[in-house]
Short mmCIF file of C-alpha atoms in Angstrom, two decimals:
data_model
loop_
_atom_site.label_atom_id
_atom_site.label_comp_id
_atom_site.label_asym_id
_atom_site.label_seq_id
_atom_site.Cartn_x
_atom_site.Cartn_y
_atom_site.Cartn_z
CA MET A 8 1.31 -0.61 -16.84
CA SER A 9 -0.79 -2.59 -19.29
CA SER A 10 -4.37 -1.83 -20.23
CA GLU A 11 -5.29 -5.01 -18.36
CA SER A 12 -4.12 -3.47 -15.10
CA GLY A 13 -7.20 -1.51 -14.09
CA THR A 14 -8.05 1.82 -12.48
CA ARG A 15 -4.91 3.48 -11.22
CA THR A 16 -5.34 3.83 -7.47
CA GLU A 17 -3.33 4.96 -4.46
CA ILE A 18 -4.08 4.48 -0.78
CA VAL A 19 -3.29 7.11 1.85
CA ALA A 20 -3.41 5.87 5.45
CA VAL A 21 -3.55 8.72 7.95
CA GLY A 22 -2.46 8.57 11.57
CA ARG A 23 0.56 9.05 13.75
CA GLU A 24 0.01 5.65 15.35
CA LEU A 25 1.06 4.12 12.01
CA LEU A 26 4.31 6.10 11.98
CA THR A 27 5.31 5.27 15.53
CA GLY A 28 4.81 1.60 14.72
CA ARG A 29 2.21 1.20 17.44
CA THR A 30 -0.42 0.23 14.89
CA VAL A 31 0.26 -2.06 11.93
CA ASP A 32 -1.58 -0.77 8.86
CA THR A 33 -3.89 -3.68 8.13
CA ASN A 34 -6.53 -1.43 6.55
CA SER A 35 -4.51 -0.74 3.42
CA ALA A 36 -3.99 -4.43 2.64
CA TRP A 37 -7.70 -5.07 3.14
CA ILE A 38 -8.65 -2.19 0.83
CA ALA A 39 -6.07 -3.31 -1.75
CA THR A 40 -7.45 -6.83 -1.79
CA ARG A 41 -11.08 -5.77 -2.12
CA LEU A 42 -10.48 -3.00 -4.65
CA GLY A 43 -8.04 -5.10 -6.66
CA ALA A 44 -10.74 -7.71 -7.17
CA LEU A 45 -13.11 -4.98 -8.36
CA GLY A 46 -10.90 -3.53 -11.08
CA ALA A 47 -8.43 -1.26 -9.30
CA TRP A 48 -4.68 -1.45 -9.68
CA ILE A 49 -3.03 -0.25 -6.47
CA GLU A 50 0.17 1.58 -7.32
CA ARG A 51 1.21 2.91 -3.98
CA ILE A 52 0.29 2.85 -0.29
CA VAL A 53 1.52 5.64 1.96
CA ALA A 54 1.11 6.40 5.66
CA VAL A 55 1.37 10.00 6.85
CA ASP A 56 0.80 12.01 10.01
CA ASP A 57 -2.52 13.64 10.95
CA ASP A 58 -1.75 16.81 9.06
CA PRO A 59 -4.01 18.23 6.33
CA ALA A 60 -1.05 19.61 4.35
CA LEU A 61 0.58 16.17 4.21
CA VAL A 62 -2.65 14.45 3.26
CA ALA A 63 -3.31 17.04 0.55
CA ARG A 64 0.20 16.63 -0.85
CA GLU A 65 -0.12 12.86 -1.16
CA ILE A 66 -3.50 13.13 -2.89
CA ARG A 67 -2.29 15.82 -5.29
CA ASP A 68 0.87 13.88 -6.09
CA ALA A 69 -1.14 10.73 -6.73
CA ARG A 70 -3.39 12.57 -9.15
CA GLN A 71 -0.45 14.15 -10.88
CA ARG A 72 1.13 10.71 -11.33
CA GLY A 73 -2.03 9.57 -13.08
CA ALA A 74 -4.13 7.97 -10.34
CA SER A 75 -7.85 8.40 -10.89
CA LEU A 76 -8.82 7.05 -7.47
CA VAL A 77 -7.36 7.75 -4.04
CA VAL A 78 -8.67 5.99 -0.95
CA THR A 79 -7.83 7.45 2.44
CA THR A 80 -8.30 5.71 5.76
CA GLY A 81 -8.27 7.36 9.16
CA GLY A 82 -8.84 10.84 10.50
CA LEU A 83 -12.60 11.30 10.12
CA GLY A 84 -13.65 11.28 13.78
CA PRO A 85 -14.53 14.03 16.23
CA THR A 86 -11.07 14.51 17.74
CA PHE A 87 -8.64 17.37 17.19
CA ASP A 88 -6.28 15.15 15.21
CA ASP A 89 -8.94 13.89 12.79
CA ARG A 90 -8.12 16.26 9.94
CA THR A 91 -8.11 14.13 6.81
CA LEU A 92 -11.05 15.92 5.20
CA ALA A 93 -9.27 19.27 5.35
CA GLY A 94 -6.53 17.58 3.31
CA VAL A 95 -9.02 16.12 0.83
CA ALA A 96 -10.68 19.51 0.37
CA ALA A 97 -7.36 21.25 -0.19
CA ALA A 98 -6.25 18.60 -2.68
CA ILE A 99 -9.27 19.08 -4.92
CA GLY A 100 -9.49 22.81 -4.33
CA VAL A 101 -12.82 23.12 -2.54
CA ALA A 102 -13.89 24.56 0.81
CA LEU A 103 -14.98 22.58 3.85
CA VAL A 104 -18.67 23.11 4.51
CA GLU A 105 -21.27 21.65 6.83
CA HIS A 106 -23.40 19.23 4.81
CA PRO A 107 -27.06 18.99 5.84
CA ALA A 108 -27.27 15.28 4.98
CA ALA A 109 -24.09 14.56 6.94
CA LEU A 110 -25.36 16.60 9.89
CA ALA A 111 -28.63 14.68 9.83
CA PHE A 112 -26.61 11.46 9.87
CA VAL A 113 -24.47 12.56 12.83
CA ALA A 114 -27.54 13.79 14.72
CA ARG A 115 -29.31 10.48 14.16
CA ARG A 116 -26.29 8.43 15.29
CA TYR A 117 -25.88 10.42 18.54
CA ALA A 118 -29.61 10.22 19.23
CA GLU A 119 -29.37 6.44 18.83
CA LEU A 120 -26.29 6.27 21.06
CA ALA A 121 -27.89 8.47 23.72
CA ALA A 122 -31.04 6.33 23.66
CA ALA A 123 -28.84 3.24 24.11
CA GLY A 124 -26.99 4.89 27.01
CA ALA A 125 -23.67 4.80 25.14
CA VAL A 126 -23.14 8.58 25.45
CA ASP A 127 -24.33 11.00 28.13
CA ASP A 128 -26.56 12.91 25.75
CA GLY A 129 -27.17 13.35 22.05
CA THR A 130 -26.57 17.10 21.72
CA LEU A 131 -24.77 18.25 18.58
CA THR A 132 -21.66 19.69 20.24
CA VAL A 133 -18.84 21.33 18.29
CA PRO A 134 -16.71 18.15 17.94
CA ARG A 135 -19.78 16.20 16.82
CA ARG A 136 -20.82 18.81 14.26
CA LYS A 137 -17.25 18.72 12.98
CA MET A 138 -17.92 15.27 11.52
CA ALA A 139 -20.55 16.78 9.24
CA VAL A 140 -18.08 19.28 7.79
CA LEU A 141 -17.04 17.79 4.45
CA PRO A 142 -15.40 19.00 1.27
CA ASP A 143 -17.95 21.06 -0.69
CA ARG A 144 -20.19 18.92 -2.94
CA ALA A 145 -18.89 15.64 -1.46
CA GLU A 146 -21.29 12.87 -0.53
CA PRO A 147 -21.49 11.34 2.96
CA VAL A 148 -21.45 7.55 3.16
CA ASP A 149 -23.36 5.71 5.88
CA ASN A 150 -21.29 4.42 8.81
CA PRO A 151 -23.39 1.93 10.78
CA VAL A 152 -20.63 1.29 13.34
CA GLY A 153 -19.23 4.71 14.28
CA THR A 154 -20.39 8.31 14.20
CA ALA A 155 -18.36 9.81 11.34
CA PRO A 156 -19.72 9.30 7.85
CA GLY A 157 -17.40 8.19 5.09
CA VAL A 158 -16.94 10.68 2.29
CA LEU A 159 -16.88 10.43 -1.48
CA ALA A 160 -15.42 13.51 -3.14
CA THR A 161 -15.04 13.85 -6.88
CA ASP A 162 -13.43 16.35 -9.20
CA GLY A 163 -14.11 15.45 -12.80
CA ASP A 164 -12.72 11.96 -13.40
CA PHE A 165 -10.77 12.05 -10.14
CA THR A 166 -12.27 10.43 -7.05
CA VAL A 167 -11.30 10.44 -3.39
CA LEU A 168 -12.97 7.97 -1.06
CA ALA A 169 -12.31 8.80 2.60
CA LEU A 170 -12.84 5.90 5.00
CA PRO A 171 -12.61 5.83 8.81
CA GLY A 172 -9.56 4.30 10.46
CA VAL A 173 -11.17 1.89 12.91
CA PRO A 174 -11.13 -1.34 10.89
CA ALA A 175 -14.74 -2.37 11.62
CA GLU A 176 -15.98 1.06 10.54
CA MET A 177 -13.65 1.17 7.55
CA ARG A 178 -14.99 -2.11 6.17
CA GLU A 179 -18.65 -1.17 6.58
CA VAL A 180 -18.23 2.24 5.01
CA PHE A 181 -16.25 0.72 2.14
CA GLU A 182 -19.10 -1.65 1.33
CA ASN A 183 -21.64 1.18 1.58
CA ALA A 184 -19.55 3.32 -0.77
CA LEU A 185 -19.25 0.62 -3.42
CA PRO A 186 -22.38 1.50 -5.39
CA MET A 187 -20.94 5.02 -5.81
CA VAL A 188 -17.38 3.91 -6.55
CA ARG A 189 -18.05 1.00 -8.86
CA PRO A 190 -19.10 3.07 -11.92
CA ARG A 191 -15.71 4.78 -11.63
CA LEU A 192 -13.73 1.54 -11.74
CA ALA A 193 -12.48 -0.19 -14.87
CA ALA A 194 -13.98 -3.54 -15.76
CA PRO A 195 -12.25 -5.92 -13.36
CA ALA A 196 -9.52 -7.99 -14.91
CA HIS A 197 -10.00 -11.65 -14.21
CA VAL A 198 -7.21 -12.81 -11.98
CA VAL A 199 -6.23 -16.40 -11.34
CA GLU A 200 -3.63 -17.28 -8.74
CA ARG A 201 -2.02 -20.64 -8.30
CA GLU A 202 0.85 -21.76 -6.09
CA VAL A 203 3.04 -24.51 -7.47
CA PRO A 204 5.86 -26.47 -5.85
CA THR A 205 9.23 -26.33 -7.57
CA GLY A 206 11.03 -29.27 -6.00
CA CYS A 207 13.90 -26.83 -5.53
CA GLY A 208 15.06 -24.91 -2.47
CA ASP A 209 17.12 -22.28 -4.22
CA GLU A 210 15.58 -18.94 -5.23
CA SER A 211 18.64 -18.07 -7.25
CA VAL A 212 17.81 -20.93 -9.62
CA ILE A 213 14.04 -20.56 -9.50
CA THR A 214 14.25 -16.90 -10.54
CA LEU A 215 15.77 -17.82 -13.89
CA ALA A 216 12.93 -20.20 -14.66
CA ALA A 217 10.32 -17.71 -13.40
CA ALA A 218 11.77 -14.94 -15.57
CA HIS A 219 11.64 -17.30 -18.56
CA ALA A 220 7.95 -18.09 -17.96
CA MET A 221 7.10 -14.39 -17.62
CA GLU A 222 8.89 -13.70 -20.87
CA VAL A 223 7.03 -16.26 -22.94
CA VAL A 224 3.53 -16.02 -21.40
CA PRO A 225 1.76 -12.63 -21.50
CA GLY A 226 -0.09 -11.26 -18.48
CA VAL A 227 1.54 -13.45 -15.86
CA TYR A 228 3.58 -12.60 -12.79
CA LEU A 229 5.58 -15.25 -10.96
CA LYS A 230 6.99 -14.81 -7.52
CA SER A 231 8.95 -17.33 -5.55
CA LEU A 232 7.88 -17.41 -1.93
CA PRO A 233 11.09 -17.07 0.02
CA THR A 234 11.58 -18.89 3.26
CA GLU A 235 14.53 -19.82 5.36
CA PHE A 236 17.00 -22.19 3.77
CA ALA A 237 16.79 -25.78 4.94
CA PRO A 238 17.91 -29.12 3.52
CA GLY A 239 15.27 -30.57 1.23
CA CYS A 240 13.40 -27.25 1.22
CA ASP A 241 10.85 -27.13 -1.60
CA LEU A 242 10.13 -23.50 -2.45
CA ARG A 243 6.79 -22.64 -3.98
CA VAL A 244 6.10 -20.14 -6.72
CA ARG A 245 2.92 -18.10 -6.88
CA ILE A 246 1.65 -17.56 -10.39
CA SER A 247 -0.76 -14.64 -10.88
CA ALA A 248 -2.35 -14.34 -14.28
CA ARG A 249 -4.68 -11.60 -15.49
CA GLY A 250 -6.91 -11.96 -18.50
CA THR A 251 -9.93 -10.37 -20.09
CA ASP A 252 -11.97 -13.40 -19.05
CA ARG A 253 -11.49 -16.27 -16.66
CA ASP A 254 -10.60 -18.79 -19.35
CA GLU A 255 -7.77 -16.63 -20.62
CA ALA A 256 -6.39 -16.15 -17.09
CA GLU A 257 -6.65 -19.90 -16.39
CA GLU A 258 -4.96 -20.79 -19.64
CA ARG A 259 -2.10 -18.35 -18.96
CA THR A 260 -1.65 -19.80 -15.48
CA THR A 261 -1.39 -23.34 -16.82
CA ARG A 262 1.05 -22.33 -19.54
CA ALA A 263 3.20 -20.43 -17.03
CA ALA A 264 3.29 -23.42 -14.67
CA HIS A 265 4.37 -25.64 -17.55
CA GLU A 266 7.08 -23.24 -18.71
CA LEU A 267 8.35 -22.88 -15.13
CA ALA A 268 8.64 -26.63 -14.58
CA THR A 269 10.25 -27.31 -17.96
CA GLU A 270 12.82 -24.55 -17.62
CA LEU A 271 13.59 -25.52 -14.03
CA ALA A 272 14.28 -29.10 -15.06
CA ARG A 273 16.49 -27.88 -17.90
CA LEU A 274 18.47 -25.57 -15.60
CA ARG A 275 19.05 -28.24 -12.97
CA ARG A 276 20.28 -30.71 -15.60
CA ALA A 277 22.61 -28.08 -17.04
CA MET B 25 8.58 19.44 13.98
CA SER B 26 10.25 20.26 17.27
CA SER B 27 13.91 19.84 17.99
CA GLU B 28 12.91 17.06 20.37
CA SER B 29 11.57 15.00 17.49
CA GLY B 30 14.74 13.32 16.30
CA THR B 31 16.34 12.29 13.02
CA ARG B 32 13.91 12.81 10.17
CA THR B 33 13.33 9.39 8.67
CA GLU B 34 11.17 7.78 5.99
CA ILE B 35 10.55 4.09 5.33
CA VAL B 36 10.15 2.67 1.82
CA ALA B 37 8.71 -0.85 1.68
CA VAL B 38 9.24 -2.48 -1.69
CA GLY B 39 7.20 -5.30 -3.18
CA ARG B 40 4.12 -5.90 -5.26
CA GLU B 41 2.76 -8.31 -2.65
CA LEU B 42 2.21 -5.27 -0.40
CA LEU B 43 0.20 -3.49 -3.11
CA THR B 44 -2.04 -6.42 -3.93
CA GLY B 45 -2.84 -6.74 -0.23
CA ARG B 46 -1.53 -10.28 -0.10
CA THR B 47 1.11 -9.28 2.45
CA VAL B 48 0.45 -6.90 5.34
CA ASP B 49 3.46 -4.63 5.83
CA THR B 50 4.49 -5.56 9.36
CA ASN B 51 8.15 -4.71 8.69
CA SER B 52 7.60 -0.97 8.60
CA ALA B 53 5.89 -0.91 12.00
CA TRP B 54 8.72 -2.97 13.48
CA ILE B 55 11.36 -0.66 12.02
CA ALA B 56 9.42 2.42 13.16
CA THR B 57 9.22 1.12 16.71
CA ARG B 58 12.89 0.18 16.95
CA LEU B 59 14.22 3.28 15.21
CA GLY B 60 11.85 5.58 17.07
CA ALA B 61 13.29 4.37 20.37
CA LEU B 62 16.78 5.08 19.05
CA GLY B 63 16.26 8.70 18.10
CA ALA B 64 14.50 8.62 14.72
CA TRP B 65 11.27 10.42 13.93
CA ILE B 66 9.40 8.50 11.23
CA GLU B 67 7.60 10.97 8.99
CA ARG B 68 6.26 8.71 6.31
CA ILE B 69 5.95 5.05 5.33
CA VAL B 70 5.36 4.18 1.69
CA ALA B 71 4.94 0.90 -0.19
CA VAL B 72 5.82 0.75 -3.88
CA ASP B 73 6.20 -1.83 -6.63
CA ASP B 74 9.46 -3.63 -7.44
CA ASP B 75 10.61 -0.93 -9.82
CA PRO B 76 13.93 0.90 -9.44
CA ALA B 77 12.50 4.15 -10.82
CA LEU B 78 9.74 4.16 -8.20
CA VAL B 79 12.13 3.32 -5.38
CA ALA B 80 14.53 6.04 -6.52
CA ARG B 81 11.74 8.60 -6.69
CA GLU B 82 10.59 7.90 -3.14
CA ILE B 83 14.13 8.14 -1.77
CA ARG B 84 14.87 11.37 -3.66
CA ASP B 85 11.57 12.91 -2.58
CA ALA B 86 12.25 11.96 1.04
CA ARG B 87 15.64 13.62 0.92
CA GLN B 88 14.24 16.69 -0.73
CA ARG B 89 11.60 16.95 2.02
CA GLY B 90 14.39 16.98 4.59
CA ALA B 91 14.79 13.35 5.63
CA SER B 92 18.34 12.44 6.54
CA LEU B 93 17.65 8.70 6.81
CA VAL B 94 15.65 6.40 4.54
CA VAL B 95 15.18 2.74 5.39
CA THR B 96 14.05 0.40 2.63
CA THR B 97 12.81 -3.12 3.15
CA GLY B 98 12.44 -5.76 0.45
CA GLY B 99 13.94 -6.41 -2.95
CA LEU B 100 17.50 -7.47 -2.10
CA GLY B 101 17.34 -11.14 -3.10
CA PRO B 102 18.49 -13.07 -6.15
CA THR B 103 15.24 -12.89 -8.13
CA PHE B 104 14.45 -10.78 -11.18
CA ASP B 105 12.07 -8.59 -9.20
CA ASP B 106 14.59 -7.79 -6.44
CA ARG B 107 15.66 -4.40 -7.76
CA THR B 108 15.70 -2.10 -4.77
CA LEU B 109 19.46 -1.45 -4.93
CA ALA B 110 19.20 -0.12 -8.47
CA GLY B 111 16.75 2.41 -7.05
CA VAL B 112 19.05 3.29 -4.15
CA ALA B 113 22.00 3.79 -6.50
CA ALA B 114 19.95 6.01 -8.83
CA ALA B 115 18.66 8.07 -5.90
CA ILE B 116 22.12 8.95 -4.64
CA GLY B 117 23.65 9.17 -8.10
CA VAL B 118 26.16 6.31 -8.03
CA ALA B 119 26.67 3.24 -10.19
CA LEU B 120 25.93 -0.35 -9.18
CA VAL B 121 29.16 -2.29 -8.84
CA GLU B 122 30.15 -5.72 -7.60
CA HIS B 123 31.61 -5.33 -4.11
CA PRO B 124 34.38 -7.76 -3.20
CA ALA B 125 33.32 -7.90 0.46
CA ALA B 126 29.71 -8.55 -0.51
CA LEU B 127 30.77 -11.21 -3.01
CA ALA B 128 32.83 -12.90 -0.33
CA PHE B 129 29.79 -12.83 1.93
CA VAL B 130 27.50 -14.36 -0.72
CA ALA B 131 30.11 -17.00 -1.58
CA ARG B 132 30.48 -17.95 2.07
CA ARG B 133 26.71 -18.18 2.60
CA TYR B 134 26.21 -20.45 -0.43
CA ALA B 135 29.16 -22.62 0.60
CA GLU B 136 27.53 -23.02 4.02
CA LEU B 137 24.15 -23.79 2.48
CA ALA B 138 25.64 -26.31 0.06
CA ALA B 139 27.52 -27.99 2.90
CA ALA B 140 24.26 -28.18 4.84
CA GLY B 141 22.47 -29.65 1.82
CA ALA B 142 20.08 -26.68 1.57
CA VAL B 143 21.05 -25.89 -2.03
CA ASP B 144 22.27 -28.20 -4.82
CA ASP B 145 25.68 -26.57 -5.01
CA GLY B 146 27.46 -23.43 -3.90
CA THR B 147 28.56 -22.08 -7.29
CA LEU B 148 28.39 -18.30 -7.74
CA THR B 149 25.77 -18.20 -10.50
CA VAL B 150 24.55 -14.98 -12.10
CA PRO B 151 21.53 -14.52 -9.77
CA ARG B 152 23.75 -15.20 -6.75
CA ARG B 153 26.45 -12.77 -7.86
CA LYS B 154 23.66 -10.21 -8.36
CA MET B 155 23.29 -9.96 -4.58
CA ALA B 156 26.86 -8.66 -4.34
CA VAL B 157 26.14 -5.82 -6.76
CA LEU B 158 25.62 -2.77 -4.56
CA PRO B 159 25.62 0.98 -4.99
CA ASP B 160 29.22 2.15 -5.37
CA ARG B 161 30.98 2.77 -2.03
CA ALA B 162 28.09 1.24 -0.02
CA GLU B 163 28.79 -1.16 2.83
CA PRO B 164 27.33 -4.68 2.99
CA VAL B 165 25.70 -5.69 6.28
CA ASP B 166 25.82 -9.27 7.50
CA ASN B 167 22.67 -11.34 7.00
CA PRO B 168 22.91 -14.48 9.13
CA VAL B 169 19.51 -15.79 7.98
CA GLY B 170 19.39 -15.29 4.21
CA THR B 171 21.86 -14.88 1.37
CA ALA B 172 21.53 -11.20 0.46
CA PRO B 173 23.54 -8.77 2.56
CA GLY B 174 21.87 -5.62 3.85
CA VAL B 175 23.31 -2.40 2.49
CA LEU B 176 24.26 0.91 4.05
CA ALA B 177 24.71 3.66 1.46
CA THR B 178 25.62 7.20 2.37
CA ASP B 179 25.89 10.47 0.50
CA GLY B 180 27.16 13.18 2.78
CA ASP B 181 24.73 13.50 5.69
CA PHE B 182 22.14 11.41 3.89
CA THR B 183 21.88 7.70 4.66
CA VAL B 184 19.98 4.85 3.08
CA LEU B 185 19.75 1.55 4.93
CA ALA B 186 18.46 -1.25 2.69
CA LEU B 187 17.03 -4.23 4.58
CA PRO B 188 15.69 -7.54 3.22
CA GLY B 189 11.94 -8.12 3.09
CA VAL B 190 11.67 -11.49 4.84
CA PRO B 191 10.92 -10.40 8.42
CA ALA B 192 13.42 -12.72 10.13
CA GLU B 193 16.20 -11.48 7.81
CA MET B 194 15.10 -7.88 8.10
CA ARG B 195 15.33 -7.93 11.90
CA GLU B 196 18.77 -9.56 11.99
CA VAL B 197 20.24 -7.22 9.39
CA PHE B 198 18.74 -4.22 11.18
CA GLU B 199 20.49 -5.18 14.41
CA ASN B 200 23.75 -5.79 12.55
CA ALA B 201 23.51 -2.38 10.87
CA LEU B 202 22.93 -0.52 14.12
CA PRO B 203 26.58 0.16 14.96
CA MET B 204 26.86 1.90 11.57
CA VAL B 205 23.54 3.74 11.76
CA ARG B 206 23.63 4.87 15.36
CA PRO B 207 26.27 7.61 14.92
CA ARG B 208 23.94 9.12 12.30
CA LEU B 209 20.95 9.28 14.65
CA ALA B 210 20.08 12.17 16.93
CA ALA B 211 20.30 11.59 20.65
CA PRO B 212 17.16 9.62 21.41
CA ALA B 213 14.40 11.61 23.02
CA HIS B 214 13.14 9.93 26.15
CA VAL B 215 9.61 8.82 25.55
CA VAL B 216 7.13 7.83 28.22
CA GLU B 217 3.75 6.41 27.32
CA ARG B 218 0.86 5.89 29.67
CA GLU B 219 -2.72 4.87 29.04
CA VAL B 220 -5.32 6.37 31.34
CA PRO B 221 -9.03 5.64 31.70
CA THR B 222 -11.39 8.57 31.21
CA GLY B 223 -14.60 7.25 32.75
CA CYS B 224 -16.25 8.55 29.59
CA GLY B 225 -17.39 6.75 26.45
CA ASP B 226 -17.59 9.72 24.15
CA GLU B 227 -14.63 10.74 21.99
CA SER B 228 -16.33 13.97 21.03
CA VAL B 229 -16.05 15.09 24.66
CA ILE B 230 -12.67 13.53 25.39
CA THR B 231 -11.07 15.35 22.46
CA LEU B 232 -11.77 18.74 24.03
CA ALA B 233 -10.02 17.72 27.26
CA ALA B 234 -7.14 16.12 25.34
CA ALA B 235 -6.64 19.26 23.25
CA HIS B 236 -6.57 21.30 26.46
CA ALA B 237 -3.89 19.08 28.00
CA MET B 238 -1.76 19.29 24.85
CA GLU B 239 -2.09 23.04 24.90
CA VAL B 240 -0.89 23.53 28.45
CA VAL B 241 1.78 20.79 28.70
CA PRO B 242 4.72 20.95 26.24
CA GLY B 243 5.98 17.82 24.47
CA VAL B 244 2.91 15.67 24.98
CA TYR B 245 0.58 13.98 22.53
CA LEU B 246 -2.77 12.59 23.66
CA LYS B 247 -4.82 10.21 21.61
CA SER B 248 -8.12 8.70 22.58
CA LEU B 249 -8.30 5.04 21.67
CA PRO B 250 -11.52 4.69 19.72
CA THR B 251 -13.63 1.60 20.06
CA GLU B 252 -17.20 0.75 19.29
CA PHE B 253 -19.83 2.61 21.27
CA ALA B 254 -21.42 0.68 24.09
CA PRO B 255 -23.31 1.63 27.23
CA GLY B 256 -20.92 2.27 30.09
CA CYS B 257 -17.98 2.28 27.69
CA ASP B 258 -14.88 3.76 29.32
CA LEU B 259 -12.55 5.02 26.61
CA ARG B 260 -8.85 5.20 27.34
CA VAL B 261 -6.43 7.93 26.32
CA ARG B 262 -2.82 7.22 25.46
CA ILE B 263 -0.45 9.94 26.64
CA SER B 264 2.95 10.05 24.91
CA ALA B 265 5.46 12.49 26.33
CA ARG B 266 8.92 13.24 25.03
CA GLY B 267 11.61 14.88 27.09
CA THR B 268 15.33 15.43 27.12
CA ASP B 269 15.57 12.99 30.02
CA ARG B 270 13.31 10.42 31.55
CA ASP B 271 12.29 12.58 34.51
CA GLU B 272 11.09 15.34 32.22
CA ALA B 273 9.06 12.89 30.12
CA GLU B 274 7.56 11.33 33.27
CA GLU B 275 6.70 14.68 34.74
CA ARG B 276 5.01 15.80 31.52
CA THR B 277 2.99 12.58 31.42
CA THR B 278 1.74 13.07 34.95
CA ARG B 279 0.84 16.70 34.33
CA ALA B 280 -1.01 15.79 31.11
CA ALA B 281 -2.99 13.06 32.90
CA HIS B 282 -3.96 15.55 35.59
CA GLU B 283 -5.01 18.23 33.10
CA LEU B 284 -7.00 15.68 31.11
CA ALA B 285 -8.93 14.46 34.16
CA THR B 286 -9.60 17.94 35.51
CA GLU B 287 -10.82 19.31 32.21
CA LEU B 288 -12.94 16.24 31.55
CA ALA B 289 -14.66 16.63 34.93
CA ARG B 290 -15.24 20.31 34.22
CA LEU B 291 -16.73 19.63 30.76
CA ARG B 292 -19.06 16.94 32.03
CA ARG B 293 -20.35 19.20 34.82
CA ALA B 294 -20.87 22.04 32.33
#
């Protein structure tokens, strides 16, 4: 992993519906795209069952492998199977405690929902209070869509951001957490992506030219975009270049495209 | 994990495009759905980079945790970054060797593609031969869509099924591998799923009734389907019941629905 790669990050998606295949995990790709643009380097995405021990294990393993940021999604709500925060607390070795600020948030949300007629009443019942029980010293993050706050928990240089699982809530909480997360991210690498046609339908040839371009141009990654074989098929290659500024990334992209085309022509003449 | 749960299985999706968020991992959900219906119990889905050491680690860890089946998807093609099989071989402690049957398959596919005008010629170049290099003693699985065979590798009671990453190829190879995989799967549990309305818009209440139903009816799992709050919102609960035959699963579903409704009525009167 080069120093250009960014903050080492893993994503832990929590929920049995992901493991039965009933729900496709679109959250992780969304988080990866947004965080990648902000300076994170996503090394691994894992989906596990709603079990605090499993969540804790994934977070601990990620940290042990060198991740400095773990983002979880799912398991923050009021239901019996929303147990992600117990896993987060165990992973960083703190207790779960009721947070006054989180309780105030939950109380306010249920008061709003009761006033709007969306729930029968706004009382702080046991399942509702449960959403204000966070890892000790964590910070709640505003959730303008649902009732469970997001959670930012830190332990030295290690950070866990726990997001809800409902996509609309996840996205809002992510954006609200950004001011807290950003200081913990590396300076974003500048990334330029370009797709180029190859005039060739055969990945087994294109790969040789792509490997050549990656060898001679630093900081670039080329990937042919496979499709079904067809006569006259013109496969495309996606060039991703990282650089310390945009000009460097652009220049690397252009050089890689040139090297790819030249080598491809040479191979097909050979 | 109850004895009704089935063959302990993990899925390893390989490819940087999953980690950058450019590609949403739809393969894993498809595999989970199909395999779940056939007797597997998916415990974990993980996405990692195109790196044999990372693939090997995930497979080894899965086995060590007690999985008897690991399904990989991605990284079987002719390109430099298709290195999943090196990871599979390392995980089960065998060498990578060129398999005559796999080579014959690759040769036949390229001859067909050349005859159809889809590739310039059908010669067995180095990247093409690479697709016939499998873990020692593994079995190639026919791929009628692409050029890389799927791979079934076994080590005692432990099985790795390596599928391509292009969804159309993945699905075809999966179906072709089934006759080989099925004898290694537990008898499928019969699963019945039913969604029931609750007449209630408040997950924090529904969860108490769902927990009650799970407590009194064996083999059932109830999950409220969260949505955004709205006045008059009627949240639904999905009941999944497993049983040794269909009647048992049906009967458990009906009992759980009854317990849910009764307890919900009681709570809302309270």
